[in-house]
Amino acid sequence: MRIGELAERTGVSVRALRYYEEQGLLASQRSESGQRRYEENAIGRVRLIQQLYAAGISSASILEMLPCVVTGVAAPQVMTKLIGHRSSVVKQIEELQETLLQLDRVIAGATEAYATGKPCPPQ
Amino acid sequence: MRIGELAERTGVSVRALRYYEEQGLLASQRSESGQRRYEENAIGRVRLIQQLYAAGISSASILEMLPCVVTGVAAPQVMTKLIGHRSSVVKQIEELQETLLQLDRVIAGATEAYATGKPCPPQ
DNA sequence: CCTACCTCTGACGTTAATGTCAGGTTCCTA
DNA sequence: TAGGAACCTGACATTAACGTCAGAGGTAGG
């Protein structure tokens, strides 16, 4: 498929896809005229990249880990990084869960406060 | 306490603390000579700010929500935003958990592969 | 073959949360 | 009271992951 279709099917912008290629994260075949062509599996690859980005992992780190994530095989140094990222992700999850509690506390409290008629201060 | 101490006790840089103030997120008393002075509760406030930042919430949104998070009272429009952020945080957690699964799969797979002696491809 | 839409490269713009530097003032301890 | 550490404001630098634009070429349906 061409880049526009991949963009649409993954929900990622065309610009972002070209950026991924620039970073070495996403390969493409080229047509004679130089247009990018992708296989079906590119969709999974793009989703994976986005997932790793969402975990706060940089392009450079993703570049290191990607082949291993795909093949399931990692060199020891990469393993170390993987484990590091793993614990970082665990930590992020824990922190977000705490944040969630905070938000819930506010939402519950605010609802109740409104039931009792106490307004929110302007600032 | 002065800004340096607050920075050290929260693990946040002095520059960041001044930035928080600039954004209206963190108030300070000023000494006669103009130096910032903070109460003990500033520590909790800074931690809270960092937590919200970690949840991907912008300064502007934090500014809106902060008084409500502190007082537990929110105006209806803020409530709407709070609920929006809540679900965004839930989504982030879910995505991170998926990422964690991916990473675990790789780590487990890689360990096994290494046990069987198959190396990681260079790229 | 025409036309509207898609794609290309290259380059500069954007945003948010800081880092960093300069040049000057304040604080505290010996 | 001296001097180094900590603080001030102001301003420009940075980084990552894109957005956006220009100018040129490719593609597919009618």
PDB file of C-alpha atoms (C1' of nucleotides) in Angstrom:
ATOM      1  CA  MET A   1       0.000   0.000   0.000  1.00  0.00           C
ATOM      2  CA  ARG A   2       1.056   3.636  -0.331  1.00  0.00           C
ATOM      3  CA  ILE A   3       1.894   5.954   2.524  1.00  0.00           C
ATOM      4  CA  GLY A   4      -1.478   7.660   2.628  1.00  0.00           C
ATOM      5  CA  GLU A   5      -3.312   4.418   3.172  1.00  0.00           C
ATOM      6  CA  LEU A   6      -0.899   3.322   5.873  1.00  0.00           C
ATOM      7  CA  ALA A   7      -1.372   6.668   7.556  1.00  0.00           C
ATOM      8  CA  GLU A   8      -5.108   6.349   7.484  1.00  0.00           C
ATOM      9  CA  ARG A   9      -5.184   2.758   8.643  1.00  0.00           C
ATOM     10  CA  THR A  10      -2.842   3.412  11.569  1.00  0.00           C
ATOM     11  CA  GLY A  11      -4.117   6.837  12.505  1.00  0.00           C
ATOM     12  CA  VAL A  12      -0.591   8.208  12.215  1.00  0.00           C
ATOM     13  CA  SER A  13       0.217  11.177  10.001  1.00  0.00           C
ATOM     14  CA  VAL A  14       2.101  10.839   6.744  1.00  0.00           C
ATOM     15  CA  ARG A  15       4.734  13.132   8.146  1.00  0.00           C
ATOM     16  CA  ALA A  16       5.198  10.879  11.160  1.00  0.00           C
ATOM     17  CA  LEU A  17       5.626   7.816   8.954  1.00  0.00           C
ATOM     18  CA  ARG A  18       8.339   9.513   6.947  1.00  0.00           C
ATOM     19  CA  TYR A  19       9.929  10.549  10.228  1.00  0.00           C
ATOM     20  CA  TYR A  20       9.920   6.927  11.406  1.00  0.00           C
ATOM     21  CA  GLU A  21      11.699   5.916   8.248  1.00  0.00           C
ATOM     22  CA  GLU A  22      14.196   8.715   8.707  1.00  0.00           C
ATOM     23  CA  GLN A  23      14.931   7.333  12.181  1.00  0.00           C
ATOM     24  CA  GLY A  24      15.357   3.857  10.785  1.00  0.00           C
ATOM     25  CA  LEU A  25      12.290   2.533  12.560  1.00  0.00           C
ATOM     26  CA  LEU A  26      10.172   1.745   9.542  1.00  0.00           C
ATOM     27  CA  ALA A  27      11.431   0.395   6.227  1.00  0.00           C
ATOM     28  CA  SER A  28       9.685   0.722   2.880  1.00  0.00           C
ATOM     29  CA  GLN A  29       9.994  -0.593  -0.615  1.00  0.00           C
ATOM     30  CA  ARG A  30      10.200   2.052  -3.304  1.00  0.00           C
ATOM     31  CA  SER A  31       8.328   2.032  -6.590  1.00  0.00           C
ATOM     32  CA  GLU A  32      10.237   2.898  -9.743  1.00  0.00           C
ATOM     33  CA  SER A  33       9.244   6.490  -9.389  1.00  0.00           C
ATOM     34  CA  GLY A  34      10.422   6.546  -5.792  1.00  0.00           C
ATOM     35  CA  GLN A  35       7.137   6.287  -3.961  1.00  0.00           C
ATOM     36  CA  ARG A  36       7.029   4.295  -0.725  1.00  0.00           C
ATOM     37  CA  ARG A  37       5.218   0.966  -0.743  1.00  0.00           C
ATOM     38  CA  TYR A  38       4.340  -0.956   2.401  1.00  0.00           C
ATOM     39  CA  GLU A  39       3.315  -4.513   3.195  1.00  0.00           C
ATOM     40  CA  GLU A  40       0.409  -5.337   5.470  1.00  0.00           C
ATOM     41  CA  ASN A  41       2.713  -6.009   8.408  1.00  0.00           C
ATOM     42  CA  ALA A  42       3.779  -2.372   8.388  1.00  0.00           C
ATOM     43  CA  ILE A  43       0.559  -1.670  10.232  1.00  0.00           C
ATOM     44  CA  GLY A  44       1.595  -3.786  13.181  1.00  0.00           C
ATOM     45  CA  ARG A  45       5.015  -2.255  13.113  1.00  0.00           C
ATOM     46  CA  VAL A  46       3.645   1.278  13.257  1.00  0.00           C
ATOM     47  CA  ARG A  47       1.335   0.358  16.129  1.00  0.00           C
ATOM     48  CA  LEU A  48       4.287  -1.114  17.978  1.00  0.00           C
ATOM     49  CA  ILE A  49       6.344   2.008  17.454  1.00  0.00           C
ATOM     50  CA  GLN A  50       3.538   4.162  18.783  1.00  0.00           C
ATOM     51  CA  GLN A  51       3.185   1.925  21.797  1.00  0.00           C
ATOM     52  CA  LEU A  52       6.850   2.272  22.627  1.00  0.00           C
ATOM     53  CA  TYR A  53       6.706   6.014  22.114  1.00  0.00           C
ATOM     54  CA  ALA A  54       3.758   6.127  24.491  1.00  0.00           C
ATOM     55  CA  ALA A  55       5.921   4.399  27.056  1.00  0.00           C
ATOM     56  CA  GLY A  56       8.287   7.344  26.874  1.00  0.00           C
ATOM     57  CA  ILE A  57      10.954   5.426  24.992  1.00  0.00           C
ATOM     58  CA  SER A  58      13.024   7.513  22.588  1.00  0.00           C
ATOM     59  CA  SER A  59      13.557   6.897  18.894  1.00  0.00           C
ATOM     60  CA  ALA A  60      17.128   5.862  19.541  1.00  0.00           C
ATOM     61  CA  SER A  61      16.125   3.284  22.140  1.00  0.00           C
ATOM     62  CA  ILE A  62      13.312   1.995  20.001  1.00  0.00           C
ATOM     63  CA  LEU A  63      15.775   1.602  17.173  1.00  0.00           C
ATOM     64  CA  GLU A  64      17.914  -0.606  19.374  1.00  0.00           C
ATOM     65  CA  MET A  65      15.078  -2.682  20.683  1.00  0.00           C
ATOM     66  CA  LEU A  66      12.867  -3.022  17.646  1.00  0.00           C
ATOM     67  CA  PRO A  67      14.590  -5.904  15.887  1.00  0.00           C
ATOM     68  CA  CYS A  68      14.611  -7.756  19.170  1.00  0.00           C
ATOM     69  CA  VAL A  69      10.973  -7.039  19.842  1.00  0.00           C
ATOM     70  CA  VAL A  70      10.227  -8.373  16.388  1.00  0.00           C
ATOM     71  CA  THR A  71      12.474 -11.406  16.469  1.00  0.00           C
ATOM     72  CA  GLY A  72      12.280 -12.075  20.186  1.00  0.00           C
ATOM     73  CA  VAL A  73      16.026 -12.331  20.344  1.00  0.00           C
ATOM     74  CA  ALA A  74      18.214  -9.809  22.135  1.00  0.00           C
ATOM     75  CA  ALA A  75      21.895  -9.347  22.793  1.00  0.00           C
ATOM     76  CA  PRO A  76      22.833  -9.074  26.469  1.00  0.00           C
ATOM     77  CA  GLN A  77      23.386  -5.307  26.375  1.00  0.00           C
ATOM     78  CA  VAL A  78      20.026  -4.830  24.746  1.00  0.00           C
ATOM     79  CA  MET A  79      18.495  -7.104  27.356  1.00  0.00           C
ATOM     80  CA  THR A  80      19.827  -4.791  30.040  1.00  0.00           C
ATOM     81  CA  LYS A  81      18.155  -1.848  28.375  1.00  0.00           C
ATOM     82  CA  LEU A  82      14.949  -3.783  27.911  1.00  0.00           C
ATOM     83  CA  ILE A  83      14.829  -4.608  31.589  1.00  0.00           C
ATOM     84  CA  GLY A  84      15.552  -0.988  32.411  1.00  0.00           C
ATOM     85  CA  HIS A  85      12.705   0.172  30.242  1.00  0.00           C
ATOM     86  CA  ARG A  86      10.471  -2.469  31.735  1.00  0.00           C
ATOM     87  CA  SER A  87      10.927  -1.150  35.229  1.00  0.00           C
ATOM     88  CA  SER A  88      10.502   2.387  33.962  1.00  0.00           C
ATOM     89  CA  VAL A  89       7.178   1.382  32.445  1.00  0.00           C
ATOM     90  CA  VAL A  90       6.129  -0.317  35.667  1.00  0.00           C
ATOM     91  CA  LYS A  91       6.998   2.844  37.552  1.00  0.00           C
ATOM     92  CA  GLN A  92       5.022   4.963  35.113  1.00  0.00           C
ATOM     93  CA  ILE A  93       2.006   2.741  35.579  1.00  0.00           C
ATOM     94  CA  GLU A  94       2.247   3.018  39.345  1.00  0.00           C
ATOM     95  CA  GLU A  95       2.525   6.776  39.170  1.00  0.00           C
ATOM     96  CA  LEU A  96      -0.439   7.024  36.840  1.00  0.00           C
ATOM     97  CA  GLN A  97      -2.472   4.882  39.179  1.00  0.00           C
ATOM     98  CA  GLU A  98      -1.662   7.261  41.997  1.00  0.00           C
ATOM     99  CA  THR A  99      -2.660  10.157  39.791  1.00  0.00           C
ATOM    100  CA  LEU A 100      -5.878   8.346  39.061  1.00  0.00           C
ATOM    101  CA  LEU A 101      -6.599   8.081  42.759  1.00  0.00           C
ATOM    102  CA  GLN A 102      -5.973  11.807  43.149  1.00  0.00           C
ATOM    103  CA  LEU A 103      -8.309  12.603  40.299  1.00  0.00           C
ATOM    104  CA  ASP A 104     -10.966  10.263  41.642  1.00  0.00           C
ATOM    105  CA  ARG A 105     -10.710  11.845  45.024  1.00  0.00           C
ATOM    106  CA  VAL A 106     -11.285  15.253  43.494  1.00  0.00           C
ATOM    107  CA  ILE A 107     -14.102  14.104  41.277  1.00  0.00           C
ATOM    108  CA  ALA A 108     -15.886  12.382  44.126  1.00  0.00           C
ATOM    109  CA  GLY A 109     -15.224  15.266  46.490  1.00  0.00           C
ATOM    110  CA  ALA A 110     -16.297  17.837  43.977  1.00  0.00           C
ATOM    111  CA  THR A 111     -19.507  16.029  43.199  1.00  0.00           C
ATOM    112  CA  GLU A 112     -20.354  15.859  46.863  1.00  0.00           C
ATOM    113  CA  ALA A 113     -19.386  19.480  47.422  1.00  0.00           C
ATOM    114  CA  TYR A 114     -21.695  20.462  44.635  1.00  0.00           C
ATOM    115  CA  ALA A 115     -24.468  18.396  46.121  1.00  0.00           C
ATOM    116  CA  THR A 116     -23.997  20.399  49.295  1.00  0.00           C
ATOM    117  CA  GLY A 117     -23.875  23.621  47.330  1.00  0.00           C
ATOM    118  CA  LYS A 118     -20.305  24.726  47.889  1.00  0.00           C
ATOM    119  CA  PRO A 119     -18.859  26.441  44.802  1.00  0.00           C
ATOM    120  CA  CYS A 120     -15.352  26.191  43.396  1.00  0.00           C
ATOM    121  CA  PRO A 121     -13.153  29.191  44.106  1.00  0.00           C
ATOM    122  CA  PRO A 122     -12.318  31.065  40.908  1.00  0.00           C
ATOM    123  CA  GLN A 123      -8.605  30.437  41.269  1.00  0.00           C
TER     124      GLN A 123
ATOM    125  CA  MET B   1      12.450  27.282  53.159  1.00  0.00           C
ATOM    126  CA  ARG B   2      14.348  28.736  50.207  1.00  0.00           C
ATOM    127  CA  ILE B   3      14.155  27.562  46.647  1.00  0.00           C
ATOM    128  CA  GLY B   4      17.316  25.491  46.755  1.00  0.00           C
ATOM    129  CA  GLU B   5      16.051  23.405  49.632  1.00  0.00           C
ATOM    130  CA  LEU B   6      12.692  22.893  48.002  1.00  0.00           C
ATOM    131  CA  ALA B   7      14.464  21.816  44.844  1.00  0.00           C
ATOM    132  CA  GLU B   8      16.599  19.333  46.706  1.00  0.00           C
ATOM    133  CA  ARG B   9      13.755  17.924  48.761  1.00  0.00           C
ATOM    134  CA  THR B  10      11.502  17.441  45.757  1.00  0.00           C
ATOM    135  CA  GLY B  11      14.133  16.407  43.264  1.00  0.00           C
ATOM    136  CA  VAL B  12      12.990  19.152  40.916  1.00  0.00           C
ATOM    137  CA  SER B  13      15.408  21.723  39.534  1.00  0.00           C
ATOM    138  CA  VAL B  14      15.432  25.315  40.716  1.00  0.00           C
ATOM    139  CA  ARG B  15      14.703  26.381  37.174  1.00  0.00           C
ATOM    140  CA  ALA B  16      11.626  24.178  37.070  1.00  0.00           C
ATOM    141  CA  LEU B  17      10.314  25.617  40.324  1.00  0.00           C
ATOM    142  CA  ARG B  18      10.621  29.137  38.978  1.00  0.00           C
ATOM    143  CA  TYR B  19       8.863  27.970  35.849  1.00  0.00           C
ATOM    144  CA  TYR B  20       6.002  26.573  37.908  1.00  0.00           C
ATOM    145  CA  GLU B  21       5.621  29.924  39.566  1.00  0.00           C
ATOM    146  CA  GLU B  22       5.708  31.655  36.197  1.00  0.00           C
ATOM    147  CA  GLN B  23       2.856  29.398  35.118  1.00  0.00           C
ATOM    148  CA  GLY B  24       0.890  30.212  38.238  1.00  0.00           C
ATOM    149  CA  LEU B  25       1.164  26.680  39.563  1.00  0.00           C
ATOM    150  CA  LEU B  26       3.243  27.374  42.627  1.00  0.00           C
ATOM    151  CA  ALA B  27       3.034  30.451  44.815  1.00  0.00           C
ATOM    152  CA  SER B  28       5.766  31.758  47.063  1.00  0.00           C
ATOM    153  CA  GLN B  29       6.217  34.373  49.701  1.00  0.00           C
ATOM    154  CA  ARG B  30       9.006  36.803  49.082  1.00  0.00           C
ATOM    155  CA  SER B  31      11.539  37.971  51.615  1.00  0.00           C
ATOM    156  CA  GLU B  32      12.279  41.689  51.801  1.00  0.00           C
ATOM    157  CA  SER B  33      15.119  41.252  49.389  1.00  0.00           C
ATOM    158  CA  GLY B  34      12.897  39.410  46.964  1.00  0.00           C
ATOM    159  CA  GLN B  35      13.945  35.831  47.577  1.00  0.00           C
ATOM    160  CA  ARG B  36      11.305  33.127  47.416  1.00  0.00           C
ATOM    161  CA  ARG B  37      10.220  31.463  50.634  1.00  0.00           C
ATOM    162  CA  TYR B  38       8.134  28.318  50.767  1.00  0.00           C
ATOM    163  CA  GLU B  39       6.093  26.558  53.427  1.00  0.00           C
ATOM    164  CA  GLU B  40       6.337  22.846  54.062  1.00  0.00           C
ATOM    165  CA  ASN B  41       3.212  22.145  52.050  1.00  0.00           C
ATOM    166  CA  ALA B  42       4.968  23.387  48.914  1.00  0.00           C
ATOM    167  CA  ILE B  43       6.616  19.978  48.790  1.00  0.00           C
ATOM    168  CA  GLY B  44       3.297  18.239  48.376  1.00  0.00           C
ATOM    169  CA  ARG B  45       2.241  20.777  45.829  1.00  0.00           C
ATOM    170  CA  VAL B  46       5.341  20.239  43.721  1.00  0.00           C
ATOM    171  CA  ARG B  47       4.908  16.458  43.874  1.00  0.00           C
ATOM    172  CA  LEU B  48       1.321  16.886  42.773  1.00  0.00           C
ATOM    173  CA  ILE B  49       2.350  19.057  39.851  1.00  0.00           C
ATOM    174  CA  GLN B  50       4.901  16.513  38.763  1.00  0.00           C
ATOM    175  CA  GLN B  51       2.333  13.772  39.010  1.00  0.00           C
ATOM    176  CA  LEU B  52      -0.032  15.639  36.761  1.00  0.00           C
ATOM    177  CA  TYR B  53       2.745  16.437  34.324  1.00  0.00           C
ATOM    178  CA  ALA B  54       3.610  12.755  34.244  1.00  0.00           C
ATOM    179  CA  ALA B  55       0.025  12.075  33.278  1.00  0.00           C
ATOM    180  CA  GLY B  56       0.581  14.213  30.210  1.00  0.00           C
ATOM    181  CA  ILE B  57      -1.519  17.078  31.476  1.00  0.00           C
ATOM    182  CA  SER B  58      -0.371  20.510  30.324  1.00  0.00           C
ATOM    183  CA  SER B  59       0.481  23.491  32.494  1.00  0.00           C
ATOM    184  CA  ALA B  60      -2.667  25.251  31.425  1.00  0.00           C
ATOM    185  CA  SER B  61      -4.881  22.332  32.387  1.00  0.00           C
ATOM    186  CA  ILE B  62      -3.067  21.847  35.654  1.00  0.00           C
ATOM    187  CA  LEU B  63      -3.613  25.501  36.382  1.00  0.00           C
ATOM    188  CA  GLU B  64      -7.344  25.007  35.966  1.00  0.00           C
ATOM    189  CA  MET B  65      -7.531  21.867  38.018  1.00  0.00           C
ATOM    190  CA  LEU B  66      -5.059  22.573  40.786  1.00  0.00           C
ATOM    191  CA  PRO B  67      -7.256  24.605  43.112  1.00  0.00           C
ATOM    192  CA  CYS B  68      -9.914  21.962  42.764  1.00  0.00           C
ATOM    193  CA  VAL B  69      -7.498  19.147  43.421  1.00  0.00           C
ATOM    194  CA  VAL B  70      -6.412  20.991  46.523  1.00  0.00           C
ATOM    195  CA  THR B  71      -9.813  22.011  47.803  1.00  0.00           C
ATOM    196  CA  GLY B  72     -11.754  19.062  46.454  1.00  0.00           C
ATOM    197  CA  VAL B  73     -14.294  21.422  44.975  1.00  0.00           C
ATOM    198  CA  ALA B  74     -14.757  21.908  41.239  1.00  0.00           C
ATOM    199  CA  ALA B  75     -16.983  23.959  39.001  1.00  0.00           C
ATOM    200  CA  PRO B  76     -18.997  21.938  36.477  1.00  0.00           C
ATOM    201  CA  GLN B  77     -16.823  22.901  33.504  1.00  0.00           C
ATOM    202  CA  VAL B  78     -13.725  21.885  35.409  1.00  0.00           C
ATOM    203  CA  MET B  79     -15.461  18.646  36.371  1.00  0.00           C
ATOM    204  CA  THR B  80     -15.909  17.891  32.700  1.00  0.00           C
ATOM    205  CA  LYS B  81     -12.223  18.399  32.098  1.00  0.00           C
ATOM    206  CA  LEU B  82     -11.338  16.330  35.130  1.00  0.00           C
ATOM    207  CA  ILE B  83     -13.394  13.454  33.854  1.00  0.00           C
ATOM    208  CA  GLY B  84     -11.802  13.810  30.445  1.00  0.00           C
ATOM    209  CA  HIS B  85      -8.343  13.655  31.944  1.00  0.00           C
ATOM    210  CA  ARG B  86      -9.388  10.725  34.078  1.00  0.00           C
ATOM    211  CA  SER B  87     -10.274   8.631  31.093  1.00  0.00           C
ATOM    212  CA  SER B  88      -7.128   9.736  29.315  1.00  0.00           C
ATOM    213  CA  VAL B  89      -5.117   8.503  32.280  1.00  0.00           C
ATOM    214  CA  VAL B  90      -7.003   5.217  32.290  1.00  0.00           C
ATOM    215  CA  LYS B  91      -6.234   4.821  28.607  1.00  0.00           C
ATOM    216  CA  GLN B  92      -2.569   5.566  29.180  1.00  0.00           C
ATOM    217  CA  ILE B  93      -2.419   2.924  31.877  1.00  0.00           C
ATOM    218  CA  GLU B  94      -3.999   0.369  29.592  1.00  0.00           C
ATOM    219  CA  GLU B  95      -1.580   1.171  26.806  1.00  0.00           C
ATOM    220  CA  LEU B  96       1.373   0.933  29.133  1.00  0.00           C
ATOM    221  CA  GLN B  97       0.174  -2.416  30.363  1.00  0.00           C
ATOM    222  CA  GLU B  98       0.047  -3.645  26.792  1.00  0.00           C
ATOM    223  CA  THR B  99       3.533  -2.305  26.237  1.00  0.00           C
ATOM    224  CA  LEU B 100       4.624  -4.133  29.349  1.00  0.00           C
ATOM    225  CA  LEU B 101       3.269  -7.361  27.930  1.00  0.00           C
ATOM    226  CA  GLN B 102       5.194  -6.751  24.710  1.00  0.00           C
ATOM    227  CA  LEU B 103       8.390  -6.098  26.628  1.00  0.00           C
ATOM    228  CA  ASP B 104       7.878  -9.157  28.790  1.00  0.00           C
ATOM    229  CA  ARG B 105       7.323 -11.265  25.740  1.00  0.00           C
ATOM    230  CA  VAL B 106      10.594 -10.048  24.296  1.00  0.00           C
ATOM    231  CA  ILE B 107      12.508 -10.447  27.513  1.00  0.00           C
ATOM    232  CA  ALA B 108      11.215 -13.954  28.053  1.00  0.00           C
ATOM    233  CA  GLY B 109      11.691 -14.864  24.407  1.00  0.00           C
ATOM    234  CA  ALA B 110      15.156 -13.396  24.295  1.00  0.00           C
ATOM    235  CA  THR B 111      16.233 -15.200  27.417  1.00  0.00           C
ATOM    236  CA  GLU B 112      15.070 -18.473  25.996  1.00  0.00           C
ATOM    237  CA  ALA B 113      16.660 -17.752  22.643  1.00  0.00           C
ATOM    238  CA  TYR B 114      19.905 -17.052  24.399  1.00  0.00           C
ATOM    239  CA  ALA B 115      19.597 -20.248  26.375  1.00  0.00           C
ATOM    240  CA  THR B 116      19.385 -22.001  23.038  1.00  0.00           C
ATOM    241  CA  GLY B 117      22.303 -20.025  21.724  1.00  0.00           C
ATOM    242  CA  LYS B 118      20.659 -17.889  19.037  1.00  0.00           C
ATOM    243  CA  PRO B 119      22.194 -14.391  18.836  1.00  0.00           C
ATOM    244  CA  CYS B 120      20.488 -11.077  18.173  1.00  0.00           C
ATOM    245  CA  PRO B 121      20.819  -9.781  14.634  1.00  0.00           C
ATOM    246  CA  PRO B 122      22.930  -6.614  14.525  1.00  0.00           C
ATOM    247  CA  GLN B 123      20.104  -4.509  13.117  1.00  0.00           C
TER     248      GLN B 123
ATOM    249  C1'  DC C   1      -5.207  13.319 -22.321  1.00  0.00           C
ATOM    250  C1'  DC C   2      -6.909  16.013 -18.469  1.00  0.00           C
ATOM    251  C1'  DT C   3      -7.522  16.810 -13.937  1.00  0.00           C
ATOM    252  C1'  DA C   4      -7.728  16.177  -9.166  1.00  0.00           C
ATOM    253  C1'  DC C   5      -5.388  14.039  -5.780  1.00  0.00           C
ATOM    254  C1'  DC C   6      -1.302  11.743  -3.959  1.00  0.00           C
ATOM    255  C1'  DT C   7       3.563  11.622  -3.193  1.00  0.00           C
ATOM    256  C1'  DC C   8       8.403  13.287  -3.188  1.00  0.00           C
ATOM    257  C1'  DT C   9      12.431  16.042  -0.921  1.00  0.00           C
ATOM    258  C1'  DG C  10      14.036  19.748   1.697  1.00  0.00           C
ATOM    259  C1'  DA C  11      13.668  23.098   4.915  1.00  0.00           C
ATOM    260  C1'  DC C  12      11.951  25.923   8.334  1.00  0.00           C
ATOM    261  C1'  DG C  13       8.291  26.313  12.226  1.00  0.00           C
ATOM    262  C1'  DT C  14       6.177  24.678  16.684  1.00  0.00           C
ATOM    263  C1'  DT C  15       5.573  23.437  21.533  1.00  0.00           C
ATOM    264  C1'  DA C  16       6.559  22.442  26.366  1.00  0.00           C
ATOM    265  C1'  DA C  17       9.467  22.029  29.970  1.00  0.00           C
ATOM    266  C1'  DT C  18      13.322  22.869  31.091  1.00  0.00           C
ATOM    267  C1'  DG C  19      18.998  23.966  30.585  1.00  0.00           C
ATOM    268  C1'  DT C  20      22.275  27.433  30.613  1.00  0.00           C
ATOM    269  C1'  DC C  21      24.581  31.727  30.761  1.00  0.00           C
ATOM    270  C1'  DA C  22      25.313  36.573  32.152  1.00  0.00           C
ATOM    271  C1'  DG C  23      25.518  40.097  35.305  1.00  0.00           C
ATOM    272  C1'  DG C  24      24.161  41.521  39.563  1.00  0.00           C
ATOM    273  C1'  DT C  25      22.326  41.047  44.680  1.00  0.00           C
ATOM    274  C1'  DT C  26      21.835  38.599  49.118  1.00  0.00           C
ATOM    275  C1'  DC C  27      22.985  35.391  52.754  1.00  0.00           C
ATOM    276  C1'  DC C  28      25.721  33.169  56.058  1.00  0.00           C
ATOM    277  C1'  DT C  29      29.673  31.535  58.318  1.00  0.00           C
ATOM    278  C1'  DA C  30      34.357  32.002  59.716  1.00  0.00           C
TER     279       DA C  30
ATOM    280  C1'  DT D   1      33.739  42.008  57.424  1.00  0.00           C
ATOM    281  C1'  DA D   2      35.102  39.102  53.771  1.00  0.00           C
ATOM    282  C1'  DG D   3      34.033  35.861  50.540  1.00  0.00           C
ATOM    283  C1'  DG D   4      31.926  31.887  48.647  1.00  0.00           C
ATOM    284  C1'  DA D   5      27.395  29.848  48.134  1.00  0.00           C
ATOM    285  C1'  DA D   6      22.770  30.702  46.975  1.00  0.00           C
ATOM    286  C1'  DC D   7      19.530  33.728  44.901  1.00  0.00           C
ATOM    287  C1'  DC D   8      17.527  37.161  41.489  1.00  0.00           C
ATOM    288  C1'  DT D   9      15.832  38.488  36.503  1.00  0.00           C
ATOM    289  C1'  DG D  10      16.126  38.130  31.673  1.00  0.00           C
ATOM    290  C1'  DA D  11      17.127  35.981  27.665  1.00  0.00           C
ATOM    291  C1'  DC D  12      18.564  32.733  24.472  1.00  0.00           C
ATOM    292  C1'  DA D  13      19.348  27.421  23.663  1.00  0.00           C
ATOM    293  C1'  DT D  14      17.668  22.725  23.536  1.00  0.00           C
ATOM    294  C1'  DT D  15      15.128  18.442  22.369  1.00  0.00           C
ATOM    295  C1'  DA D  16      11.768  15.370  20.307  1.00  0.00           C
ATOM    296  C1'  DA D  17       8.218  14.431  17.409  1.00  0.00           C
ATOM    297  C1'  DC D  18       6.161  16.061  14.515  1.00  0.00           C
ATOM    298  C1'  DG D  19       3.361  20.380  11.444  1.00  0.00           C
ATOM    299  C1'  DT D  20       3.484  22.989   7.432  1.00  0.00           C
ATOM    300  C1'  DC D  21       4.859  24.881   3.160  1.00  0.00           C
ATOM    301  C1'  DA D  22       7.005  25.121  -1.486  1.00  0.00           C
ATOM    302  C1'  DG D  23       7.926  23.368  -5.788  1.00  0.00           C
ATOM    303  C1'  DA D  24       8.042  19.403  -8.588  1.00  0.00           C
ATOM    304  C1'  DG D  25       6.676  14.940 -10.198  1.00  0.00           C
ATOM    305  C1'  DG D  26       3.481  10.586 -10.104  1.00  0.00           C
ATOM    306  C1'  DT D  27      -1.228   8.167 -10.544  1.00  0.00           C
ATOM    307  C1'  DA D  28      -5.778   6.886 -11.748  1.00  0.00           C
ATOM    308  C1'  DG D  29     -10.499   7.628 -13.337  1.00  0.00           C
ATOM    309  C1'  DG D  30     -13.356   9.540 -16.867  1.00  0.00           C
TER     310       DG D  30
END
